[in-house]
CSV table of C-alpha atoms and ligand atoms in Angstrom, one decimal:
chain,number,residue,atom,x,y,z
A,79,MET,CA,32.9,-30.0,1.2
A,80,ALA,CA,29.3,-30.2,2.2
A,81,ALA,CA,27.7,-27.1,1.8
A,82,ALA,CA,26.8,-25.0,4.8
A,83,PRO,CA,23.3,-25.4,6.1
A,84,LEU,CA,20.7,-22.9,5.0
A,85,THR,CA,19.7,-20.7,7.7
A,86,PHE,CA,16.6,-18.6,7.9
A,87,SER,CA,15.0,-15.6,9.8
A,88,ALA,CA,12.0,-13.6,9.9
A,89,ASP,CA,11.9,-12.0,13.5
A,90,PHE,CA,12.3,-8.6,11.9
A,91,ASP,CA,10.3,-5.7,10.9
A,92,SER,CA,7.6,-7.0,8.7
A,93,GLY,CA,8.8,-10.6,8.6
A,94,ASN,CA,6.8,-13.5,7.9
A,95,ILE,CA,7.8,-17.3,7.3
A,96,GLN,CA,7.8,-20.6,8.8
A,97,LEU,CA,10.4,-23.0,8.1
A,98,LEU,CA,9.3,-26.6,7.5
A,99,ASP,CA,12.2,-28.5,6.0
A,100,ALA,CA,15.9,-26.8,4.5
A,101,SER,CA,17.5,-30.3,4.3
A,102,ASP,CA,17.5,-30.0,0.4
A,103,PRO,CA,18.5,-26.5,-0.7
A,104,ARG,CA,16.7,-27.3,-4.0
A,105,GLN,CA,13.5,-27.8,-2.5
A,106,VAL,CA,13.2,-26.0,0.5
A,107,ARG,CA,9.6,-26.1,2.4
A,108,LEU,CA,8.3,-22.9,3.8
A,109,ALA,CA,4.7,-21.7,5.1
A,110,ILE,CA,3.3,-18.2,5.7
A,111,ARG,CA,2.2,-17.6,9.0
A,112,PRO,CA,-1.4,-16.0,9.3
A,113,ASP,CA,-2.0,-13.1,10.6
A,114,THR,CA,-2.1,-12.7,14.7
A,115,HIS,CA,-5.7,-12.8,15.2
A,116,SER,CA,-7.0,-13.6,11.8
A,117,ASP,CA,-7.0,-16.6,9.2
A,118,HIS,CA,-6.1,-13.6,6.7
A,119,PHE,CA,-2.3,-14.5,4.8
A,120,GLN,CA,-0.4,-13.9,1.9
A,121,TRP,CA,2.3,-11.4,2.7
A,122,PHE,CA,5.8,-13.1,3.2
A,123,HIS,CA,9.1,-11.8,4.1
A,124,PHE,CA,12.2,-13.4,5.0
A,125,LYS,CA,16.1,-13.8,4.8
A,126,VAL,CA,18.2,-16.8,3.9
A,127,ASP,CA,21.7,-17.3,4.8
A,128,GLY,CA,24.3,-19.9,3.8
A,129,LEU,CA,23.3,-19.6,-0.1
A,130,ALA,CA,25.7,-21.3,-2.1
A,131,PRO,CA,26.5,-18.6,-5.2
A,132,GLY,CA,25.7,-20.2,-8.7
A,133,GLN,CA,24.2,-23.2,-7.4
A,134,PRO,CA,20.4,-23.9,-8.1
A,135,HIS,CA,17.9,-23.0,-4.8
A,136,GLY,CA,14.3,-23.9,-5.0
A,137,PHE,CA,11.8,-22.6,-2.2
A,138,SER,CA,8.2,-23.4,-2.0
A,139,LEU,CA,5.5,-21.6,-0.1
A,140,THR,CA,3.5,-25.0,0.6
A,141,ASN,CA,0.2,-23.0,2.0
A,142,ALA,CA,-0.1,-20.8,-0.7
A,143,GLY,CA,-3.4,-22.6,-2.2
A,144,GLN,CA,-4.9,-21.7,1.1
A,145,SER,CA,-4.0,-17.9,1.2
A,146,SER,CA,-6.5,-15.3,1.2
A,147,TYR,CA,-6.3,-14.5,-2.4
A,148,LYS,CA,-5.4,-18.1,-3.8
A,149,ASN,CA,-5.9,-17.3,-7.5
A,150,ALA,CA,-3.8,-13.9,-7.2
A,151,TRP,CA,-0.5,-16.3,-7.3
A,152,ALA,CA,-1.3,-16.8,-11.0
A,153,GLY,CA,1.1,-14.9,-13.0
A,154,TYR,CA,2.8,-13.5,-9.8
A,155,ASN,CA,6.6,-13.6,-9.3
A,156,ALA,CA,8.5,-13.2,-6.0
A,157,VAL,CA,10.8,-10.2,-5.1
A,158,ALA,CA,14.4,-10.8,-4.0
A,159,SER,CA,17.3,-8.8,-2.5
A,160,TYR,CA,20.8,-9.0,-2.0
A,161,ASP,CA,20.7,-5.7,0.1
A,162,GLN,CA,17.2,-5.0,0.9
A,163,LYS,CA,17.7,-2.1,-1.5
A,164,THR,CA,17.6,-3.3,-5.0
A,165,TRP,CA,14.6,-5.8,-5.4
A,166,PHE,CA,14.2,-7.9,-8.3
A,167,ARG,CA,11.8,-10.5,-9.6
A,168,VAL,CA,12.2,-14.4,-9.3
A,169,PRO,CA,10.4,-16.6,-11.7
A,170,SER,CA,7.5,-18.2,-9.7
A,171,GLN,CA,5.1,-21.0,-10.7
A,172,PHE,CA,1.7,-21.8,-8.7
A,173,ASP,CA,0.4,-25.2,-9.0
A,174,GLY,CA,-2.7,-24.7,-7.3
A,175,GLN,CA,-1.3,-25.7,-4.0
A,176,ALA,CA,2.6,-24.3,-3.6
A,177,LEU,CA,4.2,-21.0,-5.1
A,178,THR,CA,7.6,-22.1,-6.1
A,179,PHE,CA,10.7,-20.2,-7.1
A,180,SER,CA,14.1,-21.0,-7.9
A,181,PHE,CA,17.2,-19.0,-8.5
A,182,GLU,CA,21.1,-19.1,-8.6
A,183,PRO,CA,21.9,-16.9,-6.0
A,184,GLU,CA,25.0,-14.3,-6.6
A,185,GLN,CA,25.7,-13.7,-2.9
A,186,PRO,CA,25.4,-16.0,0.2
A,187,GLN,CA,22.3,-14.1,1.9
A,188,ALA,CA,19.7,-12.9,0.3
A,189,TRP,CA,16.2,-11.7,1.2
A,190,PHE,CA,12.9,-12.6,-0.5
A,191,ALA,CA,9.2,-10.9,0.0
A,192,TYR,CA,5.5,-10.4,-1.2
A,193,PHE,CA,6.5,-7.0,-2.4
A,194,GLU,CA,9.2,-4.5,-1.9
A,195,PRO,CA,9.1,-3.8,1.9
A,196,TYR,CA,8.6,-0.4,3.4
A,197,SER,CA,10.2,-0.6,6.6
A,198,ARG,CA,9.4,1.4,10.0
A,199,GLU,CA,12.9,2.7,10.1
A,200,ARG,CA,12.2,4.3,6.4
A,201,HIS,CA,8.8,5.4,7.8
A,202,ASP,CA,10.5,7.4,10.7
A,203,TRP,CA,12.8,8.9,7.9
A,204,LEU,CA,10.1,10.1,5.8
A,205,ILE,CA,8.1,11.2,8.6
A,206,SER,CA,11.5,13.4,9.4
A,207,GLU,CA,12.1,14.3,6.0
A,208,ALA,CA,8.5,15.7,5.6
A,209,VAL,CA,8.9,17.9,8.5
A,210,THR,CA,12.1,19.2,8.0
A,211,GLN,CA,12.9,19.3,4.2
A,212,ALA,CA,9.5,19.2,2.8
A,213,GLY,CA,7.6,21.9,5.1
A,214,LEU,CA,4.8,19.7,6.6
A,215,GLN,CA,3.5,20.3,10.0
A,216,LEU,CA,3.0,17.3,12.2
A,217,LEU,CA,-0.6,18.4,12.9
A,218,ALA,CA,-1.6,15.0,15.1
A,219,VAL,CA,-0.3,12.0,16.3
A,220,GLY,CA,-2.7,9.1,17.0
A,221,LYS,CA,-1.5,5.6,18.5
A,222,SER,CA,-2.3,1.9,17.2
A,223,ALA,CA,-3.4,-0.5,19.3
A,224,GLU,CA,-0.1,-1.4,20.2
A,225,GLY,CA,0.9,2.3,21.0
A,226,ARG,CA,2.9,2.9,17.5
A,227,ASP,CA,2.5,6.7,16.6
A,228,LEU,CA,0.3,7.1,13.6
A,229,GLN,CA,1.3,10.6,12.3
A,230,LEU,CA,-1.2,13.1,10.6
A,231,LEU,CA,0.9,15.5,8.7
A,232,ARG,CA,-0.6,18.6,6.7
A,233,LYS,CA,1.3,20.7,3.8
A,234,GLY,CA,-0.4,24.2,4.2
A,235,ASP,CA,-1.6,26.6,7.1
A,236,GLY,CA,-5.0,25.6,7.4
A,237,SER,CA,-6.4,28.9,6.8
A,238,GLU,CA,-10.3,29.7,5.5
A,239,GLY,CA,-11.3,28.6,2.2
A,240,LYS,CA,-8.5,26.2,1.6
A,241,LYS,CA,-9.7,22.9,0.2
A,242,LYS,CA,-8.7,19.8,2.6
A,243,VAL,CA,-7.0,17.1,0.3
A,244,TRP,CA,-7.1,13.8,2.4
A,245,LEU,CA,-4.5,11.1,1.4
A,246,ILE,CA,-4.1,7.8,3.8
A,247,ALA,CA,-2.1,4.6,3.1
A,248,GLN,CA,-1.6,0.9,4.3
A,249,GLN,CA,-4.8,0.3,6.0
A,250,HIS,CA,-3.8,-3.3,4.7
A,251,PRO,CA,-0.6,-3.6,6.2
A,252,GLY,CA,0.7,-5.9,3.8
A,253,GLU,CA,-0.1,-3.6,0.9
A,254,HIS,CA,3.8,-1.9,1.4
A,255,MET,CA,3.1,-0.1,-2.2
A,256,ALA,CA,1.0,2.6,-0.1
A,257,GLU,CA,3.7,4.2,1.7
A,258,TRP,CA,6.2,4.2,-1.3
A,259,PHE,CA,2.9,6.0,-2.8
A,260,MET,CA,3.4,8.6,0.1
A,261,GLU,CA,7.2,8.9,0.0
A,262,GLY,CA,6.6,10.1,-3.9
A,263,ILE,CA,4.3,12.5,-2.5
A,264,ILE,CA,6.2,13.7,0.2
A,265,GLU,CA,9.4,13.9,-2.0
A,266,ARG,CA,7.7,16.1,-4.5
A,267,LEU,CA,6.6,18.6,-1.9
A,268,LYS,CA,10.4,19.2,-1.1
A,269,GLN,CA,10.3,21.1,-4.7
A,270,ARG,CA,10.3,25.1,-4.2
A,271,ASP,CA,10.0,25.5,-7.7
A,272,ASP,CA,7.3,23.4,-9.0
A,273,ALA,CA,4.4,25.5,-10.7
A,274,GLU,CA,2.1,23.4,-10.7
A,275,LEU,CA,2.4,22.1,-7.0
A,276,ASN,CA,2.6,25.8,-5.9
A,277,ALA,CA,-0.8,26.5,-7.7
A,278,LEU,CA,-2.3,23.2,-6.0
A,279,LEU,CA,-1.1,24.8,-2.3
A,280,ALA,CA,-2.6,28.1,-3.2
A,281,GLU,CA,-5.9,26.5,-3.4
A,282,ALA,CA,-5.8,23.3,-1.4
A,283,ASP,CA,-4.1,22.1,2.1
A,284,LEU,CA,-2.8,18.4,2.1
A,285,TYR,CA,-3.5,16.1,4.9
A,286,LEU,CA,-1.2,12.9,4.8
A,287,ILE,CA,-1.6,9.9,7.2
A,288,PRO,CA,1.6,7.8,5.5
A,289,HIS,CA,0.9,4.7,7.5
A,290,MET,CA,-2.6,3.6,8.9
A,291,ASN,CA,-1.5,0.2,10.3
A,292,PRO,CA,2.1,0.6,11.7
A,293,ASP,CA,1.0,-2.7,14.0
A,294,GLY,CA,-0.1,-5.2,11.3
A,295,SER,CA,3.1,-4.2,9.1
A,296,PHE,CA,5.6,-4.7,11.6
A,297,HIS,CA,4.1,-8.3,12.3
A,298,GLY,CA,4.1,-9.0,8.8
A,299,HIS,CA,0.2,-9.2,8.5
A,300,LEU,CA,-1.5,-9.1,5.2
A,301,ARG,CA,-4.9,-7.6,6.2
A,302,THR,CA,-5.3,-7.0,9.9
A,303,ASN,CA,-4.4,-4.7,12.7
A,304,ALA,CA,-2.9,-5.9,16.0
A,305,LYS,CA,-6.5,-6.7,17.4
A,306,GLY,CA,-7.4,-8.8,14.2
A,307,LYS,CA,-9.5,-6.1,12.7
A,308,ASP,CA,-9.7,-5.3,9.1
A,309,LEU,CA,-9.2,-1.2,9.1
A,310,ASN,CA,-11.2,-0.8,5.7
A,311,ARG,CA,-14.1,-2.6,7.4
A,312,ALA,CA,-13.9,-0.3,10.4
A,313,TRP,CA,-15.2,3.0,9.1
A,314,GLN,CA,-18.9,2.7,10.6
A,315,ASP,CA,-18.0,1.6,13.8
A,316,ALA,CA,-14.6,2.6,14.6
A,317,SER,CA,-13.4,2.2,18.3
A,318,ALA,CA,-10.5,3.2,20.1
A,319,GLU,CA,-10.6,-0.6,21.5
A,320,PHE,CA,-10.4,-2.6,18.3
A,321,SER,CA,-9.5,0.1,15.7
A,322,PRO,CA,-7.8,3.1,17.2
A,323,GLU,CA,-6.2,3.8,13.5
A,324,VAL,CA,-9.7,4.5,12.0
A,325,PHE,CA,-11.0,6.3,15.2
A,326,PHE,CA,-8.2,8.5,15.1
A,327,ALA,CA,-8.5,9.3,11.3
A,328,LEU,CA,-12.1,9.9,11.2
A,329,GLN,CA,-11.7,12.3,14.3
A,330,GLN,CA,-9.2,14.3,12.4
A,331,MET,CA,-11.1,14.5,9.4
A,332,GLN,CA,-14.4,15.8,11.3
A,333,LYS,CA,-12.1,18.3,13.2
A,334,TYR,CA,-10.6,19.5,9.8
A,335,GLY,CA,-13.2,18.5,7.1
A,336,VAL,CA,-12.6,17.0,4.0
A,337,ASP,CA,-13.0,17.8,-0.2
A,338,LEU,CA,-11.1,14.9,-1.8
A,339,PHE,CA,-10.0,12.0,-0.4
A,340,ILE,CA,-7.7,9.2,-1.6
A,341,ASP,CA,-7.1,5.8,0.0
A,342,ALA,CA,-3.8,4.0,-1.0
A,343,HIS,CA,-3.9,0.1,-1.4
A,344,GLY,CA,-2.2,-3.0,-3.1
A,345,ASP,CA,-4.4,-5.3,-5.1
A,346,GLU,CA,-3.2,-9.0,-4.9
A,347,GLU,CA,-5.4,-10.6,-7.9
A,348,ILE,CA,-5.6,-7.2,-11.0
A,349,PRO,CA,-2.1,-7.1,-12.6
A,350,HIS,CA,-3.4,-3.1,-13.2
A,351,VAL,CA,-3.2,0.2,-11.6
A,352,PHE,CA,-6.9,1.2,-10.9
A,353,THR,CA,-9.5,3.2,-8.8
A,354,ALA,CA,-12.8,2.2,-7.0
A,355,ALA,CA,-14.9,4.7,-6.2
A,356,CYS,CA,-18.4,5.3,-4.7
A,357,GLU,CA,-20.9,4.4,-7.1
A,358,GLY,CA,-23.0,2.2,-4.7
A,359,ASN,CA,-23.5,4.7,-2.3
A,360,PRO,CA,-26.9,6.0,-1.5
A,361,GLN,CA,-25.9,9.6,-1.4
A,362,TYR,CA,-23.8,9.2,-5.0
A,363,THR,CA,-24.7,12.2,-7.4
A,364,PRO,CA,-23.9,13.2,-10.7
A,365,ARG,CA,-21.6,16.0,-9.5
A,366,ILE,CA,-19.5,13.0,-7.7
A,367,ALA,CA,-19.5,10.6,-10.9
A,368,GLN,CA,-18.2,13.5,-12.9
A,369,LEU,CA,-15.3,14.1,-10.3
A,370,GLU,CA,-14.5,10.4,-10.3
A,371,GLN,CA,-14.3,10.2,-14.2
A,372,ARG,CA,-12.3,13.5,-14.7
A,373,PHE,CA,-9.7,12.2,-12.0
A,374,ARG,CA,-9.5,8.8,-13.9
A,375,ASP,CA,-9.3,10.7,-17.3
A,376,LEU,CA,-6.6,13.0,-16.2
A,377,LEU,CA,-4.7,10.5,-14.5
A,378,CYS,CA,-4.6,8.4,-17.9
A,379,GLN,CA,-3.3,11.5,-19.5
A,380,GLN,CA,-0.5,11.9,-16.7
A,381,THR,CA,0.9,8.5,-16.9
A,382,ALA,CA,1.0,5.2,-18.5
A,383,ASP,CA,0.9,3.6,-15.2
A,384,PHE,CA,-2.8,4.2,-14.7
A,385,GLN,CA,-5.6,2.7,-16.7
A,386,GLN,CA,-9.5,2.9,-16.4
A,387,VAL,CA,-10.6,-0.7,-18.1
A,388,HIS,CA,-9.6,-2.9,-15.5
A,389,GLY,CA,-10.8,-3.1,-11.8
A,390,TYR,CA,-13.3,-3.8,-9.1
A,391,THR,CA,-17.2,-4.7,-10.5
A,392,ARG,CA,-18.7,-1.6,-9.8
A,393,ASP,CA,-21.2,-1.8,-7.1
A,394,GLU,CA,-24.9,-1.5,-7.8
A,395,PRO,CA,-26.9,1.7,-6.8
A,396,GLY,CA,-27.3,1.9,-3.3
A,397,GLN,CA,-25.3,-1.5,-2.3
A,398,ALA,CA,-22.0,0.0,-1.4
A,399,ASN,CA,-20.1,-1.7,1.7
A,400,MET,CA,-20.2,1.7,3.9
A,401,THR,CA,-18.1,-0.1,6.5
A,402,LEU,CA,-15.1,0.8,3.6
A,403,ALA,CA,-13.1,4.0,4.1
A,404,CYS,CA,-13.7,5.0,0.3
A,405,ASN,CA,-17.7,4.9,0.8
A,406,ALA,CA,-17.8,6.1,4.5
A,407,VAL,CA,-15.7,9.6,3.9
A,408,GLY,CA,-17.5,10.0,0.4
A,409,ALA,CA,-21.2,9.8,2.2
A,410,LYS,CA,-20.1,11.7,5.5
A,411,PHE,CA,-18.1,14.3,3.7
A,412,ASP,CA,-20.2,14.6,0.0
A,413,CYS,CA,-16.8,14.6,-1.5
A,414,LEU,CA,-14.6,12.9,-4.5
A,415,SER,CA,-13.2,9.8,-2.5
A,416,LEU,CA,-11.3,7.0,-4.1
A,417,THR,CA,-9.5,3.9,-3.5
A,418,LEU,CA,-6.3,3.8,-5.4
A,419,GLU,CA,-5.2,0.2,-6.1
A,420,MET,CA,-1.7,-0.8,-7.2
A,421,PRO,CA,-0.6,-4.3,-8.3
A,422,PHE,CA,1.5,-6.9,-6.4
A,423,LYS,CA,2.2,-8.2,-9.8
A,424,ASP,CA,2.9,-5.4,-12.5
A,425,HIS,CA,1.0,-2.8,-14.7
A,426,ASP,CA,0.5,-5.1,-17.5
A,427,ASP,CA,-0.6,-2.1,-19.7
A,428,ASN,CA,3.1,-0.9,-19.1
A,429,PRO,CA,5.4,-3.9,-17.8
A,430,ASP,CA,8.8,-4.0,-16.3
A,431,ALA,CA,10.2,-7.2,-16.9
A,432,VAL,CA,12.5,-6.8,-14.1
A,433,THR,CA,11.2,-5.2,-11.4
A,434,GLY,CA,7.1,-5.5,-12.2
A,435,TRP,CA,5.3,-3.0,-9.8
A,436,SER,CA,7.5,-1.7,-7.7
A,437,GLY,CA,8.6,1.2,-4.8
A,438,LYS,CA,10.1,3.2,-7.4
A,439,ARG,CA,6.9,3.3,-9.8
A,440,SER,CA,4.5,3.6,-6.7
A,441,ALA,CA,6.7,6.8,-5.6
A,442,GLN,CA,6.2,8.0,-8.9
A,443,LEU,CA,2.4,7.3,-8.9
A,444,GLY,CA,2.3,10.0,-5.8
A,445,LYS,CA,3.7,12.5,-7.7
A,446,ASP,CA,1.6,12.1,-10.9
A,447,VAL,CA,-1.7,11.8,-8.6
A,448,LEU,CA,-0.4,15.5,-7.1
A,449,SER,CA,-0.4,16.7,-10.7
A,450,VAL,CA,-3.9,15.4,-11.0
A,451,ILE,CA,-5.2,17.0,-7.8
A,452,ALA,CA,-3.7,20.5,-9.0
A,453,LYS,CA,-5.9,20.2,-12.0
A,454,MET,CA,-9.0,19.4,-10.1
A,455,ALA,CA,-8.2,21.4,-7.0
A,456,ARG,CA,-10.7,24.4,-8.1
A,457,ASP,CA,-13.7,22.1,-8.9
A,458,LEU,CA,-13.5,19.8,-5.8
A,459,ARG,CA,-16.7,22.0,-4.7
B,259,GEM,C1,-10.6,-3.1,-1.2
B,259,GEM,S1,-11.6,-1.9,-1.7
B,259,GEM,C2,-12.8,-3.1,-2.4
B,259,GEM,C3,-13.5,-2.3,-3.0
B,259,GEM,N1,-14.7,-3.1,-3.7
B,259,GEM,C4,-15.4,-2.5,-4.8
B,259,GEM,N2,-16.5,-3.3,-5.4
B,259,GEM,N3,-15.7,-1.4,-4.6
B,259,GEM,C5,-11.0,-3.7,0.2
B,259,GEM,O1,-10.9,-3.4,1.2
B,259,GEM,O2,-11.4,-4.9,-0.2
B,259,GEM,C6,-9.1,-2.5,-0.9
B,259,GEM,C7,-8.3,-3.0,-0.8
B,259,GEM,O3,-8.2,-4.3,0.1
B,259,GEM,O4,-7.3,-3.2,-1.5
B,260,ZN,ZN1,-5.9,-3.1,0.6
């Protein structure tokens, strides 16, 4: 009996694929769709029905060689799931043009993605958990370009003298590890008997924006918002029209102040967890340099899922791109300010052959970062 034809869908939250030819289940030809108003693309997420369990199936992302970070496909393995809850890596190969991956499915349907997706439904649950279970206040709600909520949450009462620690996530919508990181932070804030956390909260309030770019994520974008703007290049000219998400965040930072800023991202190329900082800022000082180094040293001591050997090339003095959140906020508030990068591949210093880097590891990193902030809170000013 002829096998049922394969059917593909991506018309769902963060879906992205274009079907080119599925006539041969062992050589299905696909393409990744660019962001709506931008040439950027790399994020993919789609569902396949009609798989023949136990039979070989092969998929090819035929335009991978034209993606935003084409060199990032080397050493990369796609993620797959049968239930959208448990994700595993599928051996993948890149030949300079197409990324191909094959497997023998256990079930007739499966999902594939560039990284373990963080859905809008789970985001809504996380916000509810934050307010009802973790004691966070919904301090303000901004609106994305298409009118989706941008929640600013606060743990703490905002009283005079408390340090203001800000963490934001997923300016780049395809970097789903960022909201997994925020979930770990909120999960830990549910703890009542966590002495280290209680000491932190006696010293500082936490200001969280768990998702900065809901429109981009919903549309399956890699890099831009619904207006085609790279939000991490909008921190000098944020506007209500083109970058309302950054405009809202800056407005709230101005209102409450910032003593520590962490901007959670994902990196396509570098198979390590790392930070980038403000060494290129004109206002850079030895105080900030010392705080940056202490953060990195403490996080290395806290977890094997961090390192400080690999990362972006350091900016030359005075040569920072001030349109980036990390640099703009660090300069504006003269505070410790970091971009935290998690890999789409794996953290090669502590690899996991089944999952590579994952949502769970991102969440644990969030918990570990809170331990580091607890150790530094008194010294931020
Ligand atoms: C990066 S941040 C780039 C920082 N570069 C240097 N040299 N400090 C971006 O926005 O391009 C963050 C990301 O996209 O993950
Ligand atoms: Zn990013």
